[in-house]
Structure formats: structure tokens, C-alpha cells
XYZ file of C-alpha atoms in Angstrom:
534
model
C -54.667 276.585 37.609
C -54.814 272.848 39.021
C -51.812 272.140 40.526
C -50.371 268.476 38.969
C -48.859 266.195 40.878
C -45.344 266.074 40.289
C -43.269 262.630 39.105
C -40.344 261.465 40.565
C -37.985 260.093 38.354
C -34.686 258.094 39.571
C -31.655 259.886 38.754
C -29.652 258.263 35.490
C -26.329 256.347 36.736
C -23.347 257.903 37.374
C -20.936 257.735 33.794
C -17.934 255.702 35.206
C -14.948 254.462 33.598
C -16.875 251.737 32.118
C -19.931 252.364 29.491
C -23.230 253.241 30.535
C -24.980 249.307 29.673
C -21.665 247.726 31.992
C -23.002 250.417 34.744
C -26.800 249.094 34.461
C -25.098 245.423 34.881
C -22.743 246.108 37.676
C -25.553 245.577 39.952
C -27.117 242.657 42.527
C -29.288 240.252 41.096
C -33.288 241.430 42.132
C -36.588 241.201 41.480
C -38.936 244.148 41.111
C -42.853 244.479 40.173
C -43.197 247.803 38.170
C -45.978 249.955 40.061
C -49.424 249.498 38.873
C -48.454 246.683 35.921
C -47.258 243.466 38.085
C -44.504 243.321 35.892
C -41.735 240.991 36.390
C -38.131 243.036 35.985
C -35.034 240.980 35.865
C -31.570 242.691 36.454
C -28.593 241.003 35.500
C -25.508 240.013 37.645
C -23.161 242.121 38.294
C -19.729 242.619 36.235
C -16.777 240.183 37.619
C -13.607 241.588 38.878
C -10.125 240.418 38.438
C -9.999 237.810 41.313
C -13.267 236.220 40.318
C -12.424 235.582 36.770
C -9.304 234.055 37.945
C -11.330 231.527 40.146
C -13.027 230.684 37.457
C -10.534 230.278 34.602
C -8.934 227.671 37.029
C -12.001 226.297 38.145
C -12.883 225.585 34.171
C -9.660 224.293 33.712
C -9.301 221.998 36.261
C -13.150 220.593 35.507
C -12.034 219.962 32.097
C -9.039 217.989 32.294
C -11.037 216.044 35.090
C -14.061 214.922 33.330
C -11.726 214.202 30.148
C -9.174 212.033 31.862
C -11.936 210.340 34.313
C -14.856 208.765 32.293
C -16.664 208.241 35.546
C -16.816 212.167 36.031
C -17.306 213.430 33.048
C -20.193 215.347 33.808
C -17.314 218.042 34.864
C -16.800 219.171 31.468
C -19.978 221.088 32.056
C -18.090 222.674 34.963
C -15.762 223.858 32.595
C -18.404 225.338 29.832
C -19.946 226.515 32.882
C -17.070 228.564 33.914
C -16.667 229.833 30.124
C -19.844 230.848 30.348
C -19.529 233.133 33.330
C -16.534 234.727 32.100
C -18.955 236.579 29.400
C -19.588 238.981 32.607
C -16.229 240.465 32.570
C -15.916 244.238 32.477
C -14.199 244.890 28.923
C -13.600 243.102 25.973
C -9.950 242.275 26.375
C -10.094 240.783 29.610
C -12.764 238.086 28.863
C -10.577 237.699 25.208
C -7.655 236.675 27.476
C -9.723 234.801 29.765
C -10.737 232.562 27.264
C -6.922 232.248 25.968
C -5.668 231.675 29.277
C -8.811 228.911 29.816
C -7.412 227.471 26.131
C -3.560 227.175 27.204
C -4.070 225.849 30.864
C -5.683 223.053 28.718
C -4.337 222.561 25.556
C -0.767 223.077 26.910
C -1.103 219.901 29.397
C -2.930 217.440 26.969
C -1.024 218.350 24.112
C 2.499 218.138 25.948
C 3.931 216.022 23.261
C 4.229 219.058 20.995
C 7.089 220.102 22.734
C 9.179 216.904 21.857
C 7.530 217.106 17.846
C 8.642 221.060 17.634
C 10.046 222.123 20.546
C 9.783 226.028 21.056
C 7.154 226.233 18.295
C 4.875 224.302 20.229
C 3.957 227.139 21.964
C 3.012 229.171 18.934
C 0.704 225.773 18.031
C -1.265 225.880 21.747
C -1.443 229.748 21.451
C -3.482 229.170 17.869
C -5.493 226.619 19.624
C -6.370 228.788 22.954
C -6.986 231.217 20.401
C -10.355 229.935 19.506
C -11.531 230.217 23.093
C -10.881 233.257 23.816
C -12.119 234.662 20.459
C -15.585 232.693 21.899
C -15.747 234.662 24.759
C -14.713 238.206 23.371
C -17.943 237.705 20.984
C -20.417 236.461 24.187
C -18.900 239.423 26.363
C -20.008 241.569 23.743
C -23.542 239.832 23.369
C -24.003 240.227 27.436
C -23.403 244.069 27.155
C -25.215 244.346 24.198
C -28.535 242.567 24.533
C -28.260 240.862 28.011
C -28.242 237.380 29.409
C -30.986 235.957 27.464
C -29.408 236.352 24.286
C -26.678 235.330 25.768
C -28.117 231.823 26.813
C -29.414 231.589 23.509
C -26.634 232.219 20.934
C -23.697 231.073 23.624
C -24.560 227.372 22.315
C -24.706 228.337 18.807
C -21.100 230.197 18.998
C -19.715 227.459 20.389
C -20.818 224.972 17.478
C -19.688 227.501 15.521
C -16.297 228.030 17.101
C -15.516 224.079 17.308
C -16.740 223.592 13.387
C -14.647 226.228 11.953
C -11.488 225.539 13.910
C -11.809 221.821 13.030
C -12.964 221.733 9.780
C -12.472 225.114 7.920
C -9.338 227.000 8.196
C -5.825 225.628 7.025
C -4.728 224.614 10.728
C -7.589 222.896 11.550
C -7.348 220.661 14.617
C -10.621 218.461 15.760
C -9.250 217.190 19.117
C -10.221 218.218 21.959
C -14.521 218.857 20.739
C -16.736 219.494 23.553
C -18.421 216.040 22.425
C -15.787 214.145 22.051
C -15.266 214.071 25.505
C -18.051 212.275 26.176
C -17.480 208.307 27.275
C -18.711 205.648 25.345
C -20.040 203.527 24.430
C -22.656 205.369 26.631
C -23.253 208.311 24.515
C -23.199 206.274 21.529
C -26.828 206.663 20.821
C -26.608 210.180 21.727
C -23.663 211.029 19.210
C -25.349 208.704 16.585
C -28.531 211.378 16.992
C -26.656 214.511 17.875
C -23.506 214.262 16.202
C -19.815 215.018 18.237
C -20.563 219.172 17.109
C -24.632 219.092 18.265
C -23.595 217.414 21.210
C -21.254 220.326 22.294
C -24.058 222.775 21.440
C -26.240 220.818 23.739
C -23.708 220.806 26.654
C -23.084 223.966 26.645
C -27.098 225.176 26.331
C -27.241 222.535 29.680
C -24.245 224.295 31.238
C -25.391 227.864 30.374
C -28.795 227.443 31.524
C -27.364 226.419 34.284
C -25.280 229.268 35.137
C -28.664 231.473 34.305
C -30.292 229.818 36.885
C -27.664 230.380 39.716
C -27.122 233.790 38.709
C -30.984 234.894 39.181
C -31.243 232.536 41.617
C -33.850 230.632 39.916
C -36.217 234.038 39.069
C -34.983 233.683 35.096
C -37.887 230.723 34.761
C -40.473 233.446 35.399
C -39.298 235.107 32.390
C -41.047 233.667 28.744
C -37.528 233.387 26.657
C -35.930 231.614 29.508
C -38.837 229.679 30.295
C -38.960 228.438 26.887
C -35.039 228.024 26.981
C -36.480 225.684 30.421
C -39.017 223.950 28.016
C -36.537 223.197 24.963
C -33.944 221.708 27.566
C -36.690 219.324 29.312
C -37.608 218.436 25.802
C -34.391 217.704 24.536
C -33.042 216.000 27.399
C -36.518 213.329 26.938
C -35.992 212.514 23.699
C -31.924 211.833 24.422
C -32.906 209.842 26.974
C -35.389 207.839 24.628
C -33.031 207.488 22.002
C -30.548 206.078 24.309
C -32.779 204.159 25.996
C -33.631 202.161 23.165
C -30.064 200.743 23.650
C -29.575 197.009 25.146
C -26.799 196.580 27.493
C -24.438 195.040 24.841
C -24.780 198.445 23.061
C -26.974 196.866 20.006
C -30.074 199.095 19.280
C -32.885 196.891 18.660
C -32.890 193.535 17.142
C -31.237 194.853 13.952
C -29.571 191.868 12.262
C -25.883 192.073 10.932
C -24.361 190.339 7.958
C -22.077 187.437 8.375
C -19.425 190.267 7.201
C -15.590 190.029 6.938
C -12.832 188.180 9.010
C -10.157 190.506 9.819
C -6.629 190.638 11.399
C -4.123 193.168 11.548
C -0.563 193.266 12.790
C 1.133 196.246 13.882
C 4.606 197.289 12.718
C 6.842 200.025 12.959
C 9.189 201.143 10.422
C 9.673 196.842 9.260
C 11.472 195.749 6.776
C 9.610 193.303 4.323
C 11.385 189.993 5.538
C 9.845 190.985 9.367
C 6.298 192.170 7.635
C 6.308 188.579 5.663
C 6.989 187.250 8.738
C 4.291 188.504 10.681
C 1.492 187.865 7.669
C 2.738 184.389 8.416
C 1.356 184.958 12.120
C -1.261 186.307 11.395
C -2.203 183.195 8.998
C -0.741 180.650 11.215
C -3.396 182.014 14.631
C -6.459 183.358 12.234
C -6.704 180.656 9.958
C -10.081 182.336 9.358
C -9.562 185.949 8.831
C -9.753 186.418 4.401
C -8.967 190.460 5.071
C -5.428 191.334 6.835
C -5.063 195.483 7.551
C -1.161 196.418 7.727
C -0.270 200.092 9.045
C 0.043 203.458 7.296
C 3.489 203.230 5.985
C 3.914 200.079 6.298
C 6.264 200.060 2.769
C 8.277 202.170 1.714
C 6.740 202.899 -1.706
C 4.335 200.725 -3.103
C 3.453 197.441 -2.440
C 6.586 195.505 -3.787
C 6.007 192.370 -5.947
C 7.098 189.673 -3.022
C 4.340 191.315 -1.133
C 1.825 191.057 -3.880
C 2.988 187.118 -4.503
C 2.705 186.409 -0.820
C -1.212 187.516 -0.998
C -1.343 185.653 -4.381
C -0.067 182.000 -2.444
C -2.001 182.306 0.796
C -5.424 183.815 -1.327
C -5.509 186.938 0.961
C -7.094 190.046 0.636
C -4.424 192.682 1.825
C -4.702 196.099 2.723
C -1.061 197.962 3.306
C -0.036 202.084 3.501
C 2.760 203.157 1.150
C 3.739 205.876 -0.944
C 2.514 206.030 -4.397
C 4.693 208.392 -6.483
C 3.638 211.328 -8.831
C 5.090 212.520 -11.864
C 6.120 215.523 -10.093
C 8.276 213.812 -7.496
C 6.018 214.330 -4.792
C 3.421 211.621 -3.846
C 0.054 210.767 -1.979
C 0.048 208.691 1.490
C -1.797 205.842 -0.061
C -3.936 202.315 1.155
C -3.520 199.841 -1.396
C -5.680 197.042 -1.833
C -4.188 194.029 -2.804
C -6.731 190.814 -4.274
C -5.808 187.035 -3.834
C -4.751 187.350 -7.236
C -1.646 189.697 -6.089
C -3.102 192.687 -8.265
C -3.736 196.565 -7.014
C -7.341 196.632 -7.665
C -7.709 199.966 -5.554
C -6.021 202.441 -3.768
C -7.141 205.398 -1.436
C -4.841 208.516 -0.580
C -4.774 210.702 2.885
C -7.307 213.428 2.226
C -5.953 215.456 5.122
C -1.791 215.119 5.204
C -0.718 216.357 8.937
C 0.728 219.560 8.768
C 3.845 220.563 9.206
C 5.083 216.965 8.112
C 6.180 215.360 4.943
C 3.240 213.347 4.408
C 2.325 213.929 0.872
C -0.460 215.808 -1.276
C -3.726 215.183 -0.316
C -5.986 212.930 -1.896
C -8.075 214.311 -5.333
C -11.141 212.820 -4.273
C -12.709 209.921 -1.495
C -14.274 206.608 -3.230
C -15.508 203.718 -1.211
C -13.867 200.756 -2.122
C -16.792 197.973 -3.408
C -15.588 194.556 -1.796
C -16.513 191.475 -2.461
C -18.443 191.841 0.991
C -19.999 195.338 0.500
C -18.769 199.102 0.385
C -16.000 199.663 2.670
C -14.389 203.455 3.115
C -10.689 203.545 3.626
C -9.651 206.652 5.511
C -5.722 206.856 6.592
C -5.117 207.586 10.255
C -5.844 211.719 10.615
C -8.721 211.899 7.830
C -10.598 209.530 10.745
C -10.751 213.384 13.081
C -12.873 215.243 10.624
C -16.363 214.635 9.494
C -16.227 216.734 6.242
C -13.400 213.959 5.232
C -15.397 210.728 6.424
C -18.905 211.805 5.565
C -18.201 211.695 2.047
C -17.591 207.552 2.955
C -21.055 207.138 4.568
C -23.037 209.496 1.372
C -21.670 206.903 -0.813
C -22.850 204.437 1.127
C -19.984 202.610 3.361
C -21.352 199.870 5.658
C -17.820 199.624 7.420
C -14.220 201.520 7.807
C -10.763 200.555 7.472
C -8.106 202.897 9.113
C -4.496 202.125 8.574
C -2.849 204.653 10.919
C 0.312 205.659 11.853
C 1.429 206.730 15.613
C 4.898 207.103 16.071
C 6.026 205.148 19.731
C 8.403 208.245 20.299
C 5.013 210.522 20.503
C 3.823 208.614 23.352
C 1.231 206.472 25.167
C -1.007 209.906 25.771
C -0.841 210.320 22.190
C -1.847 207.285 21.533
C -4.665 207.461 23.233
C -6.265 211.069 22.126
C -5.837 209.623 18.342
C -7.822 206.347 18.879
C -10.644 207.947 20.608
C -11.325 209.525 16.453
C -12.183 205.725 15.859
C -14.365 205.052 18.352
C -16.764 209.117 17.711
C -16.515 207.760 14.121
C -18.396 204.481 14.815
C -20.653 205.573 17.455
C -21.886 208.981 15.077
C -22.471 206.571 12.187
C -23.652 203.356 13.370
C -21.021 201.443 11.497
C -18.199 199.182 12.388
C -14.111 200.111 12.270
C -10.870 198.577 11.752
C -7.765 200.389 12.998
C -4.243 199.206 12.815
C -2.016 201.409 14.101
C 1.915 201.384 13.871
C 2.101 201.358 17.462
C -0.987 201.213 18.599
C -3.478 201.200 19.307
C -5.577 199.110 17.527
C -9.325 198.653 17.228
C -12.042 197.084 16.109
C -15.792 198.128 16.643
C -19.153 196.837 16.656
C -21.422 198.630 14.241
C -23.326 200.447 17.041
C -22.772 203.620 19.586
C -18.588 202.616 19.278
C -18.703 199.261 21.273
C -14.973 198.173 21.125
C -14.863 194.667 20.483
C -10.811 194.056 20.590
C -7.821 196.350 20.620
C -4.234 195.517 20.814
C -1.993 197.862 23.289
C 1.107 200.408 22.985
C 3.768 200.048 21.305
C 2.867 196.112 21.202
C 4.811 195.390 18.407
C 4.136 192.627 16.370
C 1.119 192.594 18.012
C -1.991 190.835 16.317
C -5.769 192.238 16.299
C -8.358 189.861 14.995
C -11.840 189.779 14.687
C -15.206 190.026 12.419
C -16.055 192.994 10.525
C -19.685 193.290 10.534
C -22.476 195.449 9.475
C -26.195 196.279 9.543
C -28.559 194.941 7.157
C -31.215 197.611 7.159
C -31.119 201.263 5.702
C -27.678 202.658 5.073
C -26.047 204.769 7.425
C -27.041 208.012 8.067
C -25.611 211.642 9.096
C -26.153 213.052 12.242
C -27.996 216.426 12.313
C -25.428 218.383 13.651
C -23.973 218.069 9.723
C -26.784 220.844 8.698
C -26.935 222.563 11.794
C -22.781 223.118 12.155
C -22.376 225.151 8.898
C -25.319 227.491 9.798
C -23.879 227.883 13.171
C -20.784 229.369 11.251
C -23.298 231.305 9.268
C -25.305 232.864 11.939
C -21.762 233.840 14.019
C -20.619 235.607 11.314
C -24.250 237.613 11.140
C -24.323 238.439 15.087
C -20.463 239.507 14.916
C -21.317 241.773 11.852
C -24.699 243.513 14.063
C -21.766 243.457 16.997
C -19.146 245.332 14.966
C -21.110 248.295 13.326
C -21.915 249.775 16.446
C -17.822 249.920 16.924
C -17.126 251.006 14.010
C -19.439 253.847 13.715
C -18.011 255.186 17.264
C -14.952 255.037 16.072
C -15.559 256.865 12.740
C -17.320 259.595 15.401
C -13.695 260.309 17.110
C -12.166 261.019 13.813
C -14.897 263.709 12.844
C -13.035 267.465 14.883
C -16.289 268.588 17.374
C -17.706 265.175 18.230
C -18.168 264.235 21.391
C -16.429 261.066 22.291
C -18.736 259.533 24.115
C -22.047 260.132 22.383
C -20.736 261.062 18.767
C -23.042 264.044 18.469
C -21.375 267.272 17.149
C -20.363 269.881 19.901
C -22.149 272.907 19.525
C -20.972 276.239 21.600
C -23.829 278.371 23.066
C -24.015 281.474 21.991
């Protein structure tokens, strides 16, 4: 009988306290050529312990509120997606689920500090929902590491986080769209970018950058000899070309082209807070009396009481004024809508516009039944009131129907404060740069803005609390094709889509293990039913 040579086989791993697939992680990164095939074998990094993942946490953290408070730096909010990123390698479930909470609170706590003085104790409840977002992010790419690796990882970690941001902005009753991965980014040098990407597909896009960044460190460089990653390598080089042609085909002034504009609108605003109509008069007089020029005058959200009382109307019917005020305008059930009303030369209503998204928690009315663009004399204009500006679902429905320009009477209470202040008017300035199309804000208290129609160029702003402040200027508008979407408006709603598929093929698993515990004989570990030798 030949005798056949006999093969050694490595010995499987030892079972620890962790499953088998954390066991094959928890190991260096290496390379290895399989005998005989030339190969190329890529083990992932290890599993992160306790003191790491606290590094990091902090580390993301602290890059965050850097790049979002320093425009010059804010490149660091890839530090922070970065550090998100790496947390996916933490041993169980829970710990990278409260990872991504803590990450969530050690950032939404400090920017969102105000809460405290709006609800006091409850604000904590309010952060908690927001952190809760992150760390439900994490949970499902800590499961997609153990399950399938770091490729898939890198692959669906930019498409969860689209996801994550959409739904939590846009979909669910406490929806809350500050704070978006591209809204952070400063403008009006990403305006070109955001005008292409949109402020959801550029999040994606950071966080495929910051990812594939982290891949690379963690395989020190050996995950480009892989195809998938070296495809991921491709995609990013293309990408990253064609942002840099888009933007490139901006001119220093932030105009794209030679794209003419129409003489458009004259426009002033004057910001009040809680006036009475003899001080409101007054300041239309102002306003008149410096901008002899301006034919369309933009008073806050709540500017009156109810609406527009009939001195108010007469004053626009004298000094042949276009006026645009907030009020209340009352239902037959008692309750009303936070309204714009548009008052002619003539000192008639000819249209009014309600809040589509009332803030919550507040008695700010119903929301609106439905968003028209008003048709002035001087084009289609949307009229959005101060919060419907955060979210895209609200504002889109302005630019379908065709809006060349936007008109946001807005309402920031001084009390709130100057930080604020400032996280609400950044909505203005993503809303003009992802459309191409100019904006007028008046706020209460500030701050007030107007916009060039391209990439969010501010053109003049008046200052908190400034009352009585005036903002004047011309509202104007592109000639060519009407505005368009950005494609992150398709791609955001799959992204919610294809999360809920991957956390369904991520659940199963769990659930039949758990059903296999129930059944009296199974094994725990494997499921299979104990049989005893006989």
C-alpha cells in the first residue's frame, strides 16, 4: 500500500468568550500568499478594547466641534467620521451602540446648550434622541464588520450614514436636520459641490473619503491590492475629479460661468421683535426713507399678532409697496397656521403661505395643507417660514414648481442666543448654494441674509439682536434653465431603503439563534440538537 503523504492542517481557534468570526478578527493586520496559488490574503484588524474606543470617541468629538466651529479646519470633520468609523471594530454590539451615543452627546450636548434654557431637564431627553441616531449607526456597521468584514464595511458605512442623516431629518415625527455631515461644510466654497452633491450626498461622500481612509491605515496600505477596495480606490479618484471640475468651473466671486441674471427685485427688510404696529409703521418709514428703491419690504415671522391689520394694509396702499409680513391666520377650529402674507400696493392679501413644519414642542400652529410658489410680478418666488428652510422634502416642493428665488421670514428669539442664531442661518445659506437660487431672510433678531443666486454667496446680512436693524439689497435670479435638484434627492430615500434590507439579512441570523435556545436539547452555541451516544 503507498504510503500518502500526510496534510497538516492548522488547528481551529480557541472558542473564547467572544464568537468564533470576533476570534478570526482579533488578530494583527498581515499579509500572506497561499502556497502554490500567489494569492493575496487580507486579515482584518484586530477587535478594540475599552481604552482605545475611548481615545477615539474623544478624538471624534473633539475633531467635530473643531472643523464645525473653525471654517479654516474643517477638513477635521473627517477626523470625526473617521473615528466613527473605527469604532465598528468594537468587540460586541452594545459597546459600539454606546460608543456611538456617547460620540452623539459629547456633541450634540455642547452645540445644542440652549436646550437647557428652552426645557430645562428635558433637554437631556432631546440630546439623548439625537445621540441616538449615532449610535444606532454604529451598532448596524459593528454588525456588518463581524458579519462580512471590512470591505463591506467600507462600502455600505457611506450608505448607512445617508441613510441615518435622511431619516432622522426628514422622516420620523422628531426630525431634526442640524447638525448634517454636509452642512458643515464652509461656503461659499462647497457651493458648487452641494449644488452637485446635495447637503445628504455630500455626507455620503465624506464619510466614503474618511472610511477609505481608515481602510488604508488599518492594512497599512495592502487593502489597494485587493479588487473591491481597489475599485473603492478608483470610485474615490473619480469622484474627487469630477468635484473638483465642477467646482472649478467657479469664478472667484462665486458666479459659475457667464450666466446672466435678471434685473430682479429690490428688497429691504427690518427686523423686529415682538413690535407693536406704531414701532413696525415706524420702521417701514425707514426702510422707505434709506431704500428709496427697494418695491419688496420682508417683515419677520410674527411680526403681527393676527393678520395683517387694515393700517398696515393702507400704509402699503400710500407708499405703493409690496409687503411681505408673518402673522397668525385663524381657523374655524380656534387653532391657526403660522402664515406669510403678501400684501400688493393696492393694500389687498393676494397670497398667503403657512409653516409646513411648526417646531415642536411649541405653540406654533398646524402645519401648512400644501406649498405653492407665489407668482410675482417679477417671477415665481417660494415663501418658506423660518424652520421649513432645514428640510429639503419641505423646500424642494418650491424649486419642482419652479421658484427662481426664496423669501424666509423667520423668527429667532434674542433670549435663545447668538449660537442659536447662528446654527439657524447657516439653513439659508445650504438652501441657496444646493439650488443655485437667491434668498431673503429676515429674522426677528437676526440674523438676516441675503444671497446671490450661486454656491450661497452672502451678499448682506444684518447682525444679532440688531433691532431695528435694516437689510437691503437686489433679489436676483438666473435666466437660463430652472433650478434643479441635487442627486442626493434620489439617492437619500434608497439609502433608507437599502438600510432597512442589510438590517433585515443582519437580524435573521439573530433571530434564528435565539429561536435555537428556546428549543430543550439545542446546543447554545451551534443550535444543532444534542444527541446522547449510546
Amino acid at each position: 500500500m503507498r504510503n500518502h503523504p500526510t496534510t497538516h492542517r492548522p488547528a481551529p481557534p480557541t472558542a473564547g468568550p467572544q464568537t468564533g468570526s470576533v476570534s478570526r478578527q482579533a488578530t494583527s493586520v498581515a499579509e500572506a500568499t497561499a502556497a502554490g496559488h500567489g494569492k493575496l490574503v487580507l486579515r482584518e484588524a484586530g477587535t478594540l478594547g475599552i481604552p482605545a474606543g475611548a481615545g477615539l470617541i474623544l478624538v471624534g468629538a473633539g475633531g467635530f466641534h473643531a472643523g464645525f466651529l473653525i471654517p479654516s479646519v474643517w477638513w477635521l470633520i473627517g477626523v470625526w467620521l473617521g473615528a466613527l468609523f473605527s469604532l465598528r471594530r468594537l468587540g460586541t454590539a452594545r459597546r459600539a451602540f454606546y460608543a456611538g451615543m456617547t460620540v452623539g452627546l459629547l456633541i450634540y450636548g455642547p452645540e445644542l446648550h440652549f436646550f437647557w434654557r428652552l426645557f430645562g431637564p428635558a433637554a437631556a431627553v432631546l440630546w439623548l434622541i439625537l445621540a441616538f441616531w449615532s449610535g444606532l449607526f454604529l451598532l448596524g456597521l459593528q454588525q456588518v464588520q463581524q458579519r462580512w468584514g471590512g470591505t463591506a464595511a467600507l462600502w455600505l458605512a457611506p450608505v448607512g450614514w445617508m441613510a441615518v442623516e435622511y431619516f432622522r431629518s426628514e422622516l420620523y415625527p422628531l426630525r431634526f436636520a442640524w447638525f448634517l455631515t454636509g452642512g458643515c461644510l464652509p461656503l461659499p466654497g462647497f457651493g458648487a459641490w452641494l449644488h452637485f452633491a446635495g447637503v445628504y450626498g455630500s455626507g455620503a461622500m465624506m464619510m466614503f473619503l474618511s472610511a477609505f481612509g481608515v481602510r488604508i491605515v488599518e492594512t497599512r496600505g495592502r487593502c489597494l491590492g485587493r479588487l473591491a477596495e481597489g475599485t473603492a480606490a478608483m470610485t474615490l479618484i473619480a469622484a474627487l475629479a469630477l468635484a473638483c471640475w465642477w467646482s472649478g468651473k467657479a469664478d472667484a466671486t462665486g458666479n459659475t460661468g457667464n450666466a446672466p441674471t435678471t434685473p430682479g427685485v429690490a428688497v429691504a427688510g427690518v427686523q423686529f421683535e415682538f413690535a407693536g404696529l406704531p414701532e413696525i409703521i415706524t420702521g417701514l418709514e425707514a426702510v422707505v426713507a434709506r431704500h428709496p428703491e427697494a418695491q419688496l419690504i420682508l417683515l419677520s415671522e410674527y411680526a403681527v399678532e393676527g393678520q395683517p391689520p387694515a393700517r398696515l394694509r393702507r400704509w402699503c396702499r400710500d407708499h405703493e409697496r409690496w409687503l411681505v409680513v408673518g402673522g397668525r391666520d385663524p381657523l374655524p377650529s380656534g387653532a391657526f397656521h403660522n402664515t406669510a402674507f403678501v400684501i400688493d400696493p393696492e393694500g389687498e392679501v393676494v397670497f398667503k403661505q403657512a409653516k409646513n413644519v411648526p417646531i415642536q414642542f411649541f405653540d406654533d400652529g398646524l402645519p401648512a395643507p400644501g406649498s405653492k410658489v407665489w407668482h410675482s410680478p417679477w417671477g415665481p418666488i417660494g415663501i418658506a417660514v423660518c424652520y421649513d428652510a432645514s428640510y429639503t422634502r419641505v423646500m424642494d416642493r418650491y424649486v419642482r414648481q419652479g421658484a427662481r428665488g426664496l423669501l424666509l421670514p423667520a423668527m429667532d428669539v434674542a433670549e435663545w442666543g447668538a449660537h442659536e442664531h447662528r446654527l439657524n442661518s447657516r439653513q439659508t445659506l445650504l438652501r441657496s448654494a444646493e439650488y443655485g437660487i437667491p434668498v431673503f431672510r429676515v429674522a426677528s433678531s437676526g440674523i438676516s441674509q441675503l444671497t446671490a443666486a450661486r454656491h450661497g454667496r452672502l451678499l448682506a446680512t444684518a447682525p444679532f439682536p440688531g433691532p431695528g436693524a435694516i437689510l437691503a439689497g437686489r433679489l436676483e435670479w438666473k435666466t437660463e434653465a430652472p433650478p434643479s435638484l441635487p442627486w442626493d434627492r434620489v439617492a437619500a430615500p434608497l439609502s433608507v431603503a437599502a438600510a432597512f434590507t442589510v438590517g433585515g439579512l443582519l437580524a435573521v441570523p439573530a433571530f434564528r439563534r435565539r429561536g435555537d435556545r428556546r428549543i430543550p436539547g439545542n446546543d447554545a452555541r451551534t443550535g444543532r440538537h444534542a444527541v446522547e451516544s449510546p
